[in-house]
Structures are given as structure tokens and as C-alpha cells.
PDB file of C-alpha atoms in Angstrom:
ATOM      1  CA  MET Q1295      -0.479  -0.232  -0.111  1.00 39.00           C
ATOM      2  CA  THR Q1296       1.960   3.591  -1.055  1.00 39.00           C
ATOM      3  CA  GLN Q1297       2.338   5.925   1.609  1.00 40.00           C
ATOM      4  CA  PHE Q1298      -0.663   8.208   3.052  1.00 37.00           C
ATOM      5  CA  ASP Q1299       0.519  11.600   0.879  1.00 42.00           C
ATOM      6  CA  GLU Q1300       1.753   9.829  -2.010  1.00 42.00           C
ATOM      7  CA  ARG Q1301      -1.871  10.487  -4.933  1.00 46.00           C
ATOM      8  CA  ASP Q1302      -2.279  11.278  -8.233  1.00 46.00           C
ATOM      9  CA  ASP Q1303      -3.104  14.275  -9.406  1.00 48.00           C
ATOM     10  CA  ASN Q1304      -5.310  13.476 -12.561  1.00 47.00           C
ATOM     11  CA  LEU Q1305      -7.902  11.034 -10.556  1.00 48.00           C
ATOM     12  CA  ASP Q1306     -11.332  12.769 -11.566  1.00 50.00           C
ATOM     13  CA  PRO Q1307     -13.349  14.644  -8.273  1.00 59.00           C
ATOM     14  CA  GLN Q1308     -15.326  11.419  -7.712  1.00 60.00           C
ATOM     15  CA  LEU Q1309     -12.338   9.960  -6.285  1.00 63.00           C
ATOM     16  CA  GLU Q1310     -13.703  11.216  -2.290  1.00 69.00           C
ATOM     17  CA  ASP Q1311     -16.290   7.701  -3.194  1.00 79.00           C
ATOM     18  CA  LEU Q1312     -13.910   5.593  -3.907  1.00 80.00           C
ATOM     19  CA  ALA Q1313     -13.329   4.984   0.272  1.00 79.00           C
ATOM     20  CA  GLY Q1314     -17.808   4.589   0.493  1.00 78.00           C
ATOM     21  CA  TYR Q1315     -17.508   1.747  -2.355  1.00 81.00           C
ATOM     22  CA  ALA Q1316     -14.928  -0.386  -0.294  1.00 78.00           C
ATOM     23  CA  LEU Q1317     -17.052   0.348   2.544  1.00 76.00           C
ATOM     24  CA  ASP Q1318     -20.315  -0.866   0.889  1.00 77.00           C
ATOM     25  CA  ALA Q1319     -21.666   2.587   1.826  1.00 75.00           C
ATOM     26  CA  LEU Q1320     -22.813   4.167  -1.708  1.00 82.00           C
ATOM     27  CA  SER Q1321     -26.175   4.083  -2.660  1.00 87.00           C
ATOM     28  CA  PRO Q1322     -26.807   2.281  -6.359  1.00 89.00           C
ATOM     29  CA  ALA Q1323     -26.724   6.352  -8.707  1.00 88.00           C
ATOM     30  CA  GLU Q1324     -23.031   6.212  -6.548  1.00 86.00           C
ATOM     31  CA  ARG Q1325     -22.319   2.296  -6.631  1.00 88.00           C
ATOM     32  CA  ILE Q1326     -22.533   3.079 -10.604  1.00 91.00           C
ATOM     33  CA  ARG Q1327     -20.813   6.742 -10.350  1.00 88.00           C
ATOM     34  CA  VAL Q1328     -17.671   4.884  -8.969  1.00 87.00           C
ATOM     35  CA  GLU Q1329     -17.203   1.549 -10.969  1.00 89.00           C
ATOM     36  CA  ASN Q1330     -17.753   3.891 -14.436  1.00 91.00           C
ATOM     37  CA  LEU Q1331     -15.678   5.901 -12.717  1.00 88.00           C
ATOM     38  CA  LEU Q1332     -13.386   2.219 -12.580  1.00 89.00           C
ATOM     39  CA  ALA Q1333     -13.572   1.432 -15.620  1.00 91.00           C
ATOM     40  CA  GLU Q1334     -11.493   4.551 -16.810  1.00 89.00           C
ATOM     41  CA  SER Q1335      -9.163   4.796 -14.615  1.00 88.00           C
ATOM     42  CA  GLU Q1336      -6.433   2.959 -14.089  1.00 89.00           C
ATOM     43  CA  ALA Q1337      -5.177   5.336 -10.730  1.00 87.00           C
ATOM     44  CA  ALA Q1338      -8.828   4.934  -9.472  1.00 87.00           C
ATOM     45  CA  ARG Q1339      -8.321   1.239  -9.717  1.00 89.00           C
ATOM     46  CA  SER Q1340      -5.277   1.481  -8.031  1.00 88.00           C
ATOM     47  CA  GLU Q1341      -6.521   3.499  -5.635  1.00 86.00           C
ATOM     48  CA  LEU Q1342      -9.527   1.142  -4.611  1.00 84.00           C
ATOM     49  CA  GLU Q1343      -6.518  -2.001  -4.883  1.00 86.00           C
ATOM     50  CA  GLU Q1344      -5.302   0.430  -1.863  1.00 83.00           C
ATOM     51  CA  LEU Q1345      -8.751   1.087  -0.201  1.00 81.00           C
ATOM     52  CA  LEU Q1346      -9.569  -2.604  -0.243  1.00 82.00           C
ATOM     53  CA  GLU Q1347      -6.973  -3.949   1.426  1.00 77.00           C
ATOM     54  CA  GLY Q1348      -7.344  -1.325   3.892  1.00 71.00           C
ATOM     55  CA  ALA Q1349     -10.968  -2.364   4.396  1.00 66.00           C
ATOM     56  CA  SER Q1350     -10.055  -5.802   5.006  1.00 68.00           C
ATOM     57  CA  ALA Q1351      -7.660  -5.764   7.326  1.00 65.00           C
ATOM     58  CA  LEU Q1352     -10.406  -3.444   9.423  1.00 61.00           C
ATOM     59  CA  GLY Q1353     -11.737  -7.473  10.123  1.00 57.00           C
ATOM     60  CA  MET Q1354      -8.379  -8.741  10.601  1.00 59.00           C
ATOM     61  CA  SER Q1355      -6.975  -6.757  12.860  1.00 57.00           C
ATOM     62  CA  VAL Q1356      -8.990  -7.832  16.193  1.00 55.00           C
ATOM     63  CA  PRO Q1357      -7.412 -10.989  16.482  1.00 60.00           C
ATOM     64  CA  PRO Q1358     -10.446 -13.384  18.114  1.00 59.00           C
ATOM     65  CA  ARG Q1359     -11.310 -14.338  21.608  1.00 60.00           C
ATOM     66  CA  ASP Q1360     -13.598 -15.982  23.503  1.00 63.00           C
ATOM     67  CA  PRO Q1361     -16.210 -14.932  26.378  1.00 64.00           C
ATOM     68  CA  PRO Q1362     -14.961 -15.240  29.644  1.00 66.00           C
ATOM     69  CA  ALA Q1363     -16.375 -17.710  31.764  1.00 65.00           C
ATOM     70  CA  GLY Q1364     -20.101 -17.683  33.881  1.00 68.00           C
ATOM     71  CA  LEU Q1365     -21.081 -15.171  30.810  1.00 63.00           C
ATOM     72  CA  ARG Q1366     -23.950 -16.407  30.043  1.00 67.00           C
ATOM     73  CA  ASP Q1367     -25.252 -17.053  33.356  1.00 73.00           C
ATOM     74  CA  ARG Q1368     -24.874 -13.384  34.365  1.00 70.00           C
ATOM     75  CA  LEU Q1369     -26.763 -12.564  31.435  1.00 65.00           C
ATOM     76  CA  LEU Q1370     -29.694 -14.815  32.413  1.00 71.00           C
ATOM     77  CA  ASN Q1371     -29.631 -13.485  35.904  1.00 74.00           C
ATOM     78  CA  ALA Q1372     -29.727 -10.033  35.711  1.00 68.00           C
ATOM     79  CA  ALA Q1373     -32.909 -10.255  32.350  1.00 64.00           C
ATOM     80  CA  GLU Q1374     -34.754 -12.187  35.228  1.00 68.00           C
ATOM     81  CA  SER Q1375     -33.743 -10.039  37.902  1.00 67.00           C
ATOM     82  CA  THR Q1376     -34.434  -6.483  36.111  1.00 57.00           C
ATOM     83  CA  PRO Q1377     -37.266  -7.688  33.342  1.00 53.00           C
ATOM     84  CA  GLN Q1378     -38.288  -3.796  33.542  1.00 54.00           C
ATOM     85  CA  GLU Q1379     -34.945  -2.787  32.352  1.00 50.00           C
ATOM     86  CA  THR Q1380     -33.810  -1.839  28.705  1.00 51.00           C
ATOM     87  CA  PRO Q1381     -31.381  -4.316  29.303  1.00 48.00           C
ATOM     88  CA  ALA Q1382     -26.696  -2.468  28.220  1.00 47.00           C
ATOM     89  CA  ALA Q1383     -26.276  -2.368  24.867  1.00 46.00           C
ATOM     90  CA  PRO Q1384     -23.587  -4.596  24.309  1.00 43.00           C
ATOM     91  CA  VAL Q1385     -19.851  -2.740  24.166  1.00 40.00           C
ATOM     92  CA  MET Q1386     -17.686  -3.485  20.983  1.00 42.00           C
ATOM     93  CA  LEU Q1387     -14.041  -3.862  21.783  1.00 36.00           C
ATOM     94  CA  THR Q1388     -12.648  -2.098  19.615  1.00 37.00           C
ATOM     95  CA  ALA Q1389      -8.645  -2.488  18.684  1.00 36.00           C
ATOM     96  CA  THR Q1390      -6.342   0.006  18.406  1.00 36.00           C
ATOM     97  CA  PRO Q1391      -5.514  -1.075  14.916  1.00 40.00           C
ATOM     98  CA  THR Q1392      -8.743  -1.057  13.212  1.00 41.00           C
ATOM     99  CA  ILE Q1393      -9.515   2.781  14.970  1.00 42.00           C
ATOM    100  CA  ASN Q1394      -6.410   3.657  12.614  1.00 47.00           C
ATOM    101  CA  ALA Q1395      -6.841   2.106   9.605  1.00 45.00           C
ATOM    102  CA  ARG Q1396     -10.875   3.868   9.645  1.00 48.00           C
ATOM    103  CA  ARG Q1397      -8.552   6.943  10.447  1.00 48.00           C
ATOM    104  CA  SER Q1398      -6.407   6.233   7.385  1.00 52.00           C
ATOM    105  CA  VAL Q1399      -8.953   5.634   5.742  1.00 50.00           C
ATOM    106  CA  LEU Q1400     -10.907   8.587   6.068  1.00 51.00           C
ATOM    107  CA  SER Q1401      -7.639  11.063   6.464  1.00 54.00           C
ATOM    108  CA  ARG Q1402      -6.712   9.899   3.003  1.00 56.00           C
ATOM    109  CA  LEU Q1403     -10.111  10.851   1.717  1.00 52.00           C
ATOM    110  CA  ALA Q1404     -10.021  14.300   3.199  1.00 50.00           C
ATOM    111  CA  TYR Q1405      -6.580  14.611   1.634  1.00 52.00           C
ATOM    112  CA  ALA Q1406      -7.754  13.862  -1.567  1.00 50.00           C
ATOM    113  CA  SER Q1407     -10.573  16.055  -1.096  1.00 51.00           C
ATOM    114  CA  SER Q1408      -8.891  19.085  -0.190  1.00 53.00           C
ATOM    115  CA  GLY Q1409      -6.266  18.867  -2.840  1.00 55.00           C
ATOM    116  CA  THR Q1410      -9.005  17.958  -5.474  1.00 55.00           C
ATOM    117  CA  ALA Q1411     -11.253  20.866  -4.340  1.00 55.00           C
ATOM    118  CA  LEU Q1412      -8.491  23.240  -3.753  1.00 59.00           C
ATOM    119  CA  ALA Q1413      -6.395  22.170  -7.118  1.00 58.00           C
ATOM    120  CA  ALA Q1414     -10.028  22.726  -9.534  1.00 59.00           C
ATOM    121  CA  SER Q1415     -10.208  26.064  -6.658  1.00 61.00           C
ATOM    122  CA  ILE Q1416      -6.300  26.446  -8.848  1.00 68.00           C
ATOM    123  CA  ALA Q1417      -7.304  25.914 -12.337  1.00 63.00           C
ATOM    124  CA  VAL Q1418     -11.063  28.130 -11.921  1.00 62.00           C
ATOM    125  CA  ALA Q1419      -8.561  31.028 -10.918  1.00 68.00           C
ATOM    126  CA  VAL Q1420      -5.902  30.745 -13.367  1.00 65.00           C
ATOM    127  CA  PHE Q1421      -9.085  29.496 -15.794  1.00 65.00           C
ATOM    128  CA  PHE Q1422     -11.517  33.092 -14.855  1.00 69.00           C
ATOM    129  CA  GLY Q1423      -7.900  35.504 -14.906  1.00 74.00           C
ATOM    130  CA  PHE Q1424      -7.161  34.155 -18.229  1.00 66.00           C
ATOM    131  CA  GLN Q1425     -10.365  34.658 -19.733  1.00 71.00           C
ATOM    132  CA  MET Q1426     -10.519  38.552 -17.913  1.00 79.00           C
ATOM    133  CA  ALA Q1427      -7.303  39.021 -19.999  1.00 79.00           C
ATOM    134  CA  ARG Q1428      -8.485  38.013 -22.948  1.00 78.00           C
ATOM    135  CA  LEU Q1429     -11.740  39.780 -22.502  1.00 82.00           C
ATOM    136  CA  GLY Q1430      -9.478  43.380 -21.676  1.00 82.00           C
ATOM    137  CA  ASN Q1431      -7.398  42.508 -24.656  1.00 82.00           C
ATOM    138  CA  ASP Q1432     -10.020  41.582 -26.454  1.00 82.00           C
ATOM    139  CA  MET Q1433     -11.943  45.097 -25.187  1.00 84.00           C
ATOM    140  CA  GLU Q1434      -9.177  47.249 -26.092  1.00 86.00           C
ATOM    141  CA  SER Q1435      -9.013  45.597 -29.879  1.00 85.00           C
ATOM    142  CA  LEU Q1436     -12.695  46.705 -30.522  1.00 87.00           C
ATOM    143  CA  LYS Q1437     -12.074  50.076 -28.394  1.00 87.00           C
ATOM    144  CA  GLN Q1438      -8.923  50.715 -30.963  1.00 89.00           C
ATOM    145  CA  GLN Q1439     -11.441  49.673 -34.037  1.00 88.00           C
ATOM    146  CA  VAL Q1440     -13.999  51.590 -33.403  1.00 92.00           C
ATOM    147  CA  GLU Q1441     -11.660  54.497 -33.693  1.00 90.00           C
ATOM    148  CA  ASP Q1442     -10.186  53.770 -36.178  1.00 91.00           C
ATOM    149  CA  ASP Q1443     -13.880  53.654 -38.063  1.00 92.00           C
ATOM    150  CA  GLN Q1444     -14.924  56.760 -36.370  1.00 91.00           C
ATOM    151  CA  ALA Q1445     -11.938  58.142 -37.901  1.00 92.00           C
ATOM    152  CA  VAL Q1446     -13.014  57.083 -41.230  1.00 93.00           C
ATOM    153  CA  ILE Q1447     -16.288  57.602 -41.739  1.00 94.00           C
ATOM    154  CA  ARG Q1448     -15.080  61.529 -40.261  1.00 91.00           C
ATOM    155  CA  GLN Q1449     -12.920  61.207 -43.414  1.00 90.00           C
ATOM    156  CA  LEU Q1450     -15.772  59.892 -46.309  1.00 93.00           C
ATOM    157  CA  GLU Q1451     -18.415  62.966 -44.466  1.00 91.00           C
ATOM    158  CA  GLY Q1452     -15.190  65.126 -45.028  1.00 90.00           C
ATOM    159  CA  GLN Q1453     -14.974  63.976 -49.044  1.00 89.00           C
ATOM    160  CA  MET Q1454     -19.211  63.726 -49.171  1.00 88.00           C
ATOM    161  CA  ALA Q1455     -18.899  67.121 -48.395  1.00 90.00           C
ATOM    162  CA  THR Q1456     -17.021  67.955 -50.526  1.00 90.00           C
ATOM    163  CA  THR Q1457     -18.378  66.498 -53.412  1.00 89.00           C
ATOM    164  CA  THR Q1458     -21.334  67.858 -52.413  1.00 89.00           C
ATOM    165  CA  VAL Q1459     -20.536  71.228 -52.856  1.00 89.00           C
ATOM    166  CA  GLN Q1460     -18.501  70.614 -56.427  1.00 87.00           C
ATOM    167  CA  THR Q1461     -21.358  68.920 -57.472  1.00 89.00           C
ATOM    168  CA  VAL Q1462     -23.426  72.180 -56.426  1.00 90.00           C
ATOM    169  CA  GLN Q1463     -21.121  74.058 -58.294  1.00 87.00           C
ATOM    170  CA  HIS Q1464     -20.430  71.962 -61.097  1.00 86.00           C
ATOM    171  CA  GLU Q1465     -24.496  72.008 -61.535  1.00 88.00           C
ATOM    172  CA  ALA Q1466     -24.559  76.060 -61.134  1.00 88.00           C
ATOM    173  CA  GLU Q1467     -22.199  76.043 -64.019  1.00 86.00           C
ATOM    174  CA  VAL Q1468     -23.575  73.886 -66.415  1.00 90.00           C
ATOM    175  CA  SER Q1469     -26.849  75.876 -65.750  1.00 84.00           C
ATOM    176  CA  ARG Q1470     -24.834  79.295 -66.758  1.00 80.00           C
ATOM    177  CA  LEU Q1471     -23.602  77.955 -69.658  1.00 83.00           C
ATOM    178  CA  ALA Q1472     -27.078  76.291 -71.051  1.00 81.00           C
ATOM    179  CA  GLN Q1473     -28.410  80.358 -70.111  1.00 70.00           C
ATOM    180  CA  VAL Q1474     -25.345  81.491 -72.032  1.00 73.00           C
ATOM    181  CA  ASN Q1475     -25.181  78.729 -74.760  1.00 77.00           C
ATOM    182  CA  ASP Q1476     -29.552  79.974 -75.278  1.00 70.00           C
ATOM    183  CA  ALA Q1477     -28.230  83.610 -75.453  1.00 65.00           C
ATOM    184  CA  LEU Q1478     -25.572  82.706 -78.263  1.00 72.00           C
ATOM    185  CA  LYS Q1479     -28.571  81.030 -80.470  1.00 68.00           C
ATOM    186  CA  SER Q1480     -30.675  83.769 -79.558  1.00 63.00           C
ATOM    187  CA  ALA Q1481     -28.182  86.466 -80.567  1.00 65.00           C
ATOM    188  CA  MET Q1482     -27.555  84.672 -83.723  1.00 68.00           C
ATOM    189  CA  ARG Q1483     -30.887  84.475 -84.403  1.00 60.00           C
ATOM    190  CA  ASP Q1484     -31.576  88.065 -84.083  1.00 62.00           C
ATOM    191  CA  GLN Q1485     -27.724  89.014 -85.850  1.00 66.00           C
ATOM    192  CA  ARG Q1486     -29.505  87.022 -88.773  1.00 62.00           C
ATOM    193  CA  TRP Q1487     -33.166  88.543 -88.320  1.00 63.00           C
ATOM    194  CA  LEU Q1488     -30.501  92.089 -88.181  1.00 67.00           C
ATOM    195  CA  THR Q1489     -28.784  91.218 -91.073  1.00 72.00           C
ATOM    196  CA  TYR Q1490     -32.094  90.886 -92.560  1.00 64.00           C
ATOM    197  CA  VAL Q1491     -33.250  93.377 -91.715  1.00 66.00           C
ATOM    198  CA  THR Q1492     -30.591  96.269 -92.926  1.00 63.00           C
ATOM    199  CA  GLN Q1493     -30.443  94.616 -96.751  1.00 64.00           C
ATOM    200  CA  ASN Q1494     -34.217  94.715 -96.383  1.00 66.00           C
ATOM    201  CA  HIS Q1495     -35.533  98.274 -97.859  1.00 71.00           C
ATOM    202  CA  GLN Q1496     -38.040  97.583 -96.726  1.00 81.00           C
ATOM    203  CA  TRP Q1497     -36.910  98.011 -93.282  1.00 86.00           C
ATOM    204  CA  GLN Q1498     -34.915 100.727 -92.025  1.00 87.00           C
ATOM    205  CA  VAL Q1499     -33.351 102.135 -88.361  1.00 88.00           C
ATOM    206  CA  PRO Q1500     -34.466 105.293 -87.287  1.00 87.00           C
ATOM    207  CA  GLU Q1501     -33.034 105.011 -84.260  1.00 87.00           C
ATOM    208  CA  TRP Q1502     -29.752 104.068 -82.533  1.00 91.00           C
ATOM    209  CA  PHE Q1503     -29.292 103.836 -78.380  1.00 93.00           C
ATOM    210  CA  ALA Q1504     -26.339 104.962 -76.376  1.00 91.00           C
ATOM    211  CA  GLY Q1505     -26.195 103.624 -72.165  1.00 88.00           C
ATOM    212  CA  GLY Q1506     -27.302 105.700 -70.150  1.00 84.00           C
ATOM    213  CA  PRO Q1507     -24.926 106.416 -66.821  1.00 84.00           C
ATOM    214  CA  ASN Q1508     -25.908 103.246 -65.339  1.00 84.00           C
ATOM    215  CA  ALA Q1509     -24.942 101.101 -68.395  1.00 89.00           C
ATOM    216  CA  PRO Q1510     -22.266 103.203 -69.860  1.00 90.00           C
ATOM    217  CA  THR Q1511     -21.570 100.229 -71.567  1.00 90.00           C
ATOM    218  CA  ALA Q1512     -25.220  98.997 -73.177  1.00 93.00           C
ATOM    219  CA  SER Q1513     -26.322 100.310 -76.884  1.00 92.00           C
ATOM    220  CA  GLY Q1514     -29.331  99.389 -79.402  1.00 92.00           C
ATOM    221  CA  MET Q1515     -31.199  99.312 -82.173  1.00 91.00           C
ATOM    222  CA  LEU Q1516     -34.757 100.544 -83.212  1.00 92.00           C
ATOM    223  CA  ALA Q1517     -36.602  98.982 -86.154  1.00 92.00           C
ATOM    224  CA  VAL Q1518     -39.347  99.771 -88.141  1.00 91.00           C
ATOM    225  CA  ASN Q1519     -41.007  98.350 -91.363  1.00 90.00           C
ATOM    226  CA  ARG Q1520     -41.527 100.894 -93.897  1.00 86.00           C
ATOM    227  CA  SER Q1521     -44.670  99.528 -95.292  1.00 85.00           C
ATOM    228  CA  SER Q1522     -46.819  98.799 -91.352  1.00 87.00           C
ATOM    229  CA  ASN Q1523     -46.574  99.879 -88.061  1.00 87.00           C
ATOM    230  CA  ASP Q1524     -44.184  96.378 -86.965  1.00 90.00           C
ATOM    231  CA  ALA Q1525     -41.225  97.437 -85.251  1.00 92.00           C
ATOM    232  CA  ALA Q1526     -38.314  95.464 -83.364  1.00 92.00           C
ATOM    233  CA  LEU Q1527     -35.743  97.062 -80.020  1.00 93.00           C
ATOM    234  CA  PHE Q1528     -31.863  95.105 -80.180  1.00 93.00           C
ATOM    235  CA  VAL Q1529     -30.120  95.543 -77.031  1.00 93.00           C
ATOM    236  CA  ASN Q1530     -27.119  94.878 -76.077  1.00 93.00           C
ATOM    237  CA  ASP Q1531     -24.870  94.592 -72.336  1.00 92.00           C
ATOM    238  CA  LEU Q1532     -27.571  95.536 -70.566  1.00 93.00           C
ATOM    239  CA  GLN Q1533     -27.884  93.829 -66.764  1.00 92.00           C
ATOM    240  CA  PRO Q1534     -30.614  91.116 -66.438  1.00 93.00           C
ATOM    241  CA  ALA Q1535     -33.128  94.139 -64.529  1.00 94.00           C
ATOM    242  CA  PRO Q1536     -32.951  92.908 -60.288  1.00 93.00           C
ATOM    243  CA  PRO Q1537     -35.405  92.197 -58.625  1.00 94.00           C
ATOM    244  CA  GLY Q1538     -38.793  93.848 -58.417  1.00 93.00           C
ATOM    245  CA  HIS Q1539     -38.306  95.480 -61.870  1.00 94.00           C
ATOM    246  CA  THR Q1540     -38.181  95.619 -65.192  1.00 95.00           C
ATOM    247  CA  TYR Q1541     -36.805  97.635 -69.011  1.00 96.00           C
ATOM    248  CA  LYS Q1542     -39.753 100.054 -69.867  1.00 95.00           C
ATOM    249  CA  LEU Q1543     -39.111 101.712 -73.852  1.00 95.00           C
ATOM    250  CA  TRP Q1544     -40.803 104.669 -74.550  1.00 94.00           C
ATOM    251  CA  LEU Q1545     -41.244 107.067 -77.817  1.00 92.00           C
ATOM    252  CA  VAL Q1546     -41.684 110.919 -76.491  1.00 91.00           C
ATOM    253  CA  ARG Q1547     -43.464 112.949 -78.704  1.00 89.00           C
ATOM    254  CA  GLY Q1548     -42.867 116.839 -76.816  1.00 86.00           C
ATOM    255  CA  LEU Q1549     -43.548 116.621 -73.090  1.00 87.00           C
ATOM    256  CA  SER Q1550     -45.733 113.458 -74.340  1.00 90.00           C
ATOM    257  CA  TRP Q1551     -43.681 110.006 -72.818  1.00 92.00           C
ATOM    258  CA  THR Q1552     -45.891 106.993 -74.166  1.00 92.00           C
ATOM    259  CA  PRO Q1553     -45.086 103.423 -73.205  1.00 93.00           C
ATOM    260  CA  VAL Q1554     -44.039 101.620 -75.897  1.00 92.00           C
ATOM    261  CA  THR Q1555     -43.939  97.907 -74.019  1.00 93.00           C
ATOM    262  CA  THR Q1556     -41.359  95.983 -71.530  1.00 94.00           C
ATOM    263  CA  PHE Q1557     -38.905  93.641 -71.588  1.00 95.00           C
ATOM    264  CA  ASP Q1558     -36.253  91.535 -70.151  1.00 94.00           C
ATOM    265  CA  VAL Q1559     -32.778  90.920 -71.101  1.00 94.00           C
ATOM    266  CA  SER Q1560     -30.855  87.729 -71.086  1.00 91.00           C
ATOM    267  CA  GLU Q1561     -27.524  86.562 -68.745  1.00 90.00           C
ATOM    268  CA  ALA Q1562     -25.774  87.603 -72.240  1.00 88.00           C
ATOM    269  CA  GLY Q1563     -27.581  91.276 -71.374  1.00 91.00           C
ATOM    270  CA  GLN Q1564     -28.764  90.238 -75.539  1.00 92.00           C
ATOM    271  CA  ALA Q1565     -33.040  91.377 -75.863  1.00 93.00           C
ATOM    272  CA  ARG Q1566     -34.665  91.857 -79.256  1.00 93.00           C
ATOM    273  CA  VAL Q1567     -38.250  93.291 -78.132  1.00 93.00           C
ATOM    274  CA  ASP Q1568     -41.175  92.677 -81.215  1.00 93.00           C
ATOM    275  CA  PHE Q1569     -43.663  95.607 -81.135  1.00 92.00           C
ATOM    276  CA  GLU Q1570     -45.913  98.168 -82.787  1.00 91.00           C
ATOM    277  CA  ILE Q1571     -45.441 101.327 -82.956  1.00 90.00           C
ATOM    278  CA  PRO Q1572     -48.538 103.026 -80.982  1.00 87.00           C
ATOM    279  CA  GLY Q1573     -50.628 106.186 -82.745  1.00 78.00           C
ATOM    280  CA  GLY Q1574     -48.936 105.656 -86.233  1.00 74.00           C
ATOM    281  CA  SER Q1575     -44.886 106.103 -87.343  1.00 82.00           C
ATOM    282  CA  VAL Q1576     -42.335 106.292 -85.388  1.00 83.00           C
ATOM    283  CA  PHE Q1577     -41.409 109.542 -87.374  1.00 84.00           C
ATOM    284  CA  ASP Q1578     -44.328 111.320 -84.940  1.00 85.00           C
ATOM    285  CA  TYR Q1579     -42.223 110.987 -82.304  1.00 89.00           C
ATOM    286  CA  SER Q1580     -38.943 112.728 -81.272  1.00 88.00           C
ATOM    287  CA  ARG Q1581     -36.749 110.475 -79.251  1.00 89.00           C
ATOM    288  CA  ALA Q1582     -37.230 106.889 -78.045  1.00 92.00           C
ATOM    289  CA  THR Q1583     -35.975 105.713 -74.001  1.00 93.00           C
ATOM    290  CA  VAL Q1584     -35.364 102.895 -72.282  1.00 95.00           C
ATOM    291  CA  THR Q1585     -35.994 102.751 -68.588  1.00 94.00           C
ATOM    292  CA  LEU Q1586     -35.532 100.616 -65.865  1.00 94.00           C
ATOM    293  CA  GLU Q1587     -39.332 100.833 -63.572  1.00 94.00           C
ATOM    294  CA  PRO Q1588     -40.176  99.159 -60.290  1.00 93.00           C
ATOM    295  CA  LEU Q1589     -43.088  96.689 -60.646  1.00 90.00           C
ATOM    296  CA  SER Q1590     -44.475  98.270 -57.794  1.00 87.00           C
ATOM    297  CA  VAL Q1591     -45.008 101.293 -60.232  1.00 80.00           C
ATOM    298  CA  GLY Q1592     -47.838  99.528 -61.967  1.00 74.00           C
ATOM    299  CA  SER Q1593     -48.914 101.624 -65.670  1.00 76.00           C
ATOM    300  CA  SER Q1594     -47.628 104.366 -65.464  1.00 79.00           C
ATOM    301  CA  GLU Q1595     -48.039 106.782 -67.809  1.00 83.00           C
ATOM    302  CA  THR Q1596     -44.585 109.270 -67.019  1.00 89.00           C
ATOM    303  CA  PRO Q1597     -41.180 106.506 -66.130  1.00 91.00           C
ATOM    304  CA  ALA Q1598     -40.802 106.211 -62.577  1.00 89.00           C
ATOM    305  CA  GLY Q1599     -37.126 105.406 -62.987  1.00 90.00           C
ATOM    306  CA  ASP Q1600     -33.534 105.711 -63.947  1.00 91.00           C
ATOM    307  CA  GLU Q1601     -33.225 105.728 -67.482  1.00 93.00           C
ATOM    308  CA  VAL Q1602     -30.549 103.124 -69.078  1.00 94.00           C
ATOM    309  CA  LEU Q1603     -30.708 103.452 -72.914  1.00 94.00           C
ATOM    310  CA  LYS Q1604     -31.421 106.866 -74.759  1.00 89.00           C
ATOM    311  CA  SER Q1605     -31.809 108.149 -77.997  1.00 86.00           C
ATOM    312  CA  SER Q1606     -28.389 108.742 -79.819  1.00 74.00           C
ATOM    313  CA  SER Q1607     -30.378 111.425 -81.492  1.00 63.00           C
ATOM    314  CA  GLN Q1608     -31.029 113.257 -77.984  1.00 58.00           C
TER     315      GLN Q1608
END
């Protein structure tokens, strides 16, 4: 039999049931559990053999002895003389080797149980310590990943904002170019029409316009049909009317002002305005002029705004 302090650290925690199995003091479920352990563990089988040796020694530790002479007669006489009293329990005589053997089994069991519990506690502490360290590392990694992702998101947002601004600017540029293109097309049509007017003897140009103080670079021309009241006003380099305003053409006879038509100009500063001469011939008037009128004035009979184009004959 091995010494008390020799034990296999790899034994199953069910080792504590081996002593009860050796003494036949287990329940059926416990016996099945121990038998399964014995079938799987060589160390458990070795341990059981040692415990069985100790259990067998319990019966052999006390030598057989004959009862004292006259013990039977004394017991019978005592029973007859005191029938009402409960006979005292027989004294069990156990030798010191038996007690030591049982204590050895129990001590071995306690040592094995405490060693197993201590090993389990250490294993649990090491396991949870490792898991906590690993969890801490994972959290740091996740934190860094979140910070990196946020940096990428901020960078993408900045790029999107820049792209949005560029898109808006591009759309505005495209719109402006489209307006300029339309104005150029219109100017080309007007130029062709103006060429036709100047080359056709049915049309003449009685008035040329120059820019006033508020539009020094502007210019214009008034063309009329000799055989009808049809007329056309051509304007160049005149800024579009500001919000709440419009341009108005006037024909002047003495102190009398006749409003003819209102118009606006393109982004390129050009306009062609077709109209009919009111009251007959354009030669019935002394001059023509263009003013910038506020829309709030309505159909006023005299100019309320500044003169921007005036007849060169003035």
C-alpha cells in the first residue's frame, strides 16, 4: 500500500466516493458513478485496491477471543431480576489497529478531497484570470477598431461634403453655361434677323441707342418696317433687371411720354423686343428711351426709374 501523501493529481473528483465503495456504503447511483470511473481510470482502480486492503485489514486487526466464563449465566440472571429495565447495549471492543485503519481511510479521503478542491479552485482562478485578460485585450482591440472606423467615417463625411459642394458648383456652372448657350443662340437668330432688316429696303433704323449713366456699356437699335407699324428693339450689354424691376421702352413727343412695351434681357445682356408703333409712324415721335422701372409702379404714364438707354439723336 502506498504512503498517505502519495496521490495522483489527475484522479477524478469522484475519488472521494472510492472509500464508501470499498466499505459498501454507497447508494446505487453513487456505485454506478464509481464503477464508471473505475472502468475508465487506472489510477482509480489502483486507489480502490489500496482502500480494499485497508477495509480487509479492519476485520483482521482484532484477534478472536473467547467470552469470559460464566458470562452467559450472569446475563440470564440479570435479565430475570430486572425485566422492566432495558438491557444495556453490549460493549463493542475495538482494537487500536481498527480505529487507526478507519482514520487512515478517512484521512486519505479528506486529503484527496481537499487536494482535488484546491486544484479545482486554482484551475478556476487561472481560467477566469486568463479569460479576464483576454476579454480586456478584446475590448482594447474593439475600442481601437471603433476609433479607426470613426476616423474613416469622418474622412468619408468630409469627402462627401466636398463632393456635394463640387456637385452644386458644377450644376450651377452647367446651368450658367446653358443660359449662355441659349443667349448665344438667341443672339445668332437676332443677328440673322438684323442682317435681314438692314439688307431689306422695307426696314430702316431710325434710332440708335447708347447707354446712360447707369449702363455705360449698353447699346441698342430700333428698326421699323416702312410699310407697316411693325418694329423691333435690339439691346446689347445691358444687365438683367434686378428683382422687382423691369425695363420699359418709351416714345416721346414733346412733353408727352408714351409707354410702348416692357422687357427683360438674357444672362448675356441681350434682348430682342417685337412690337407695333402706337399711333401710326415712328417718325411722329421725337425720340425713344429705355428706363428701369420698379414693378410696384404699375402702368404709369411717366417714367419713375432711371434712364439706361437713350436715343443717339438726343
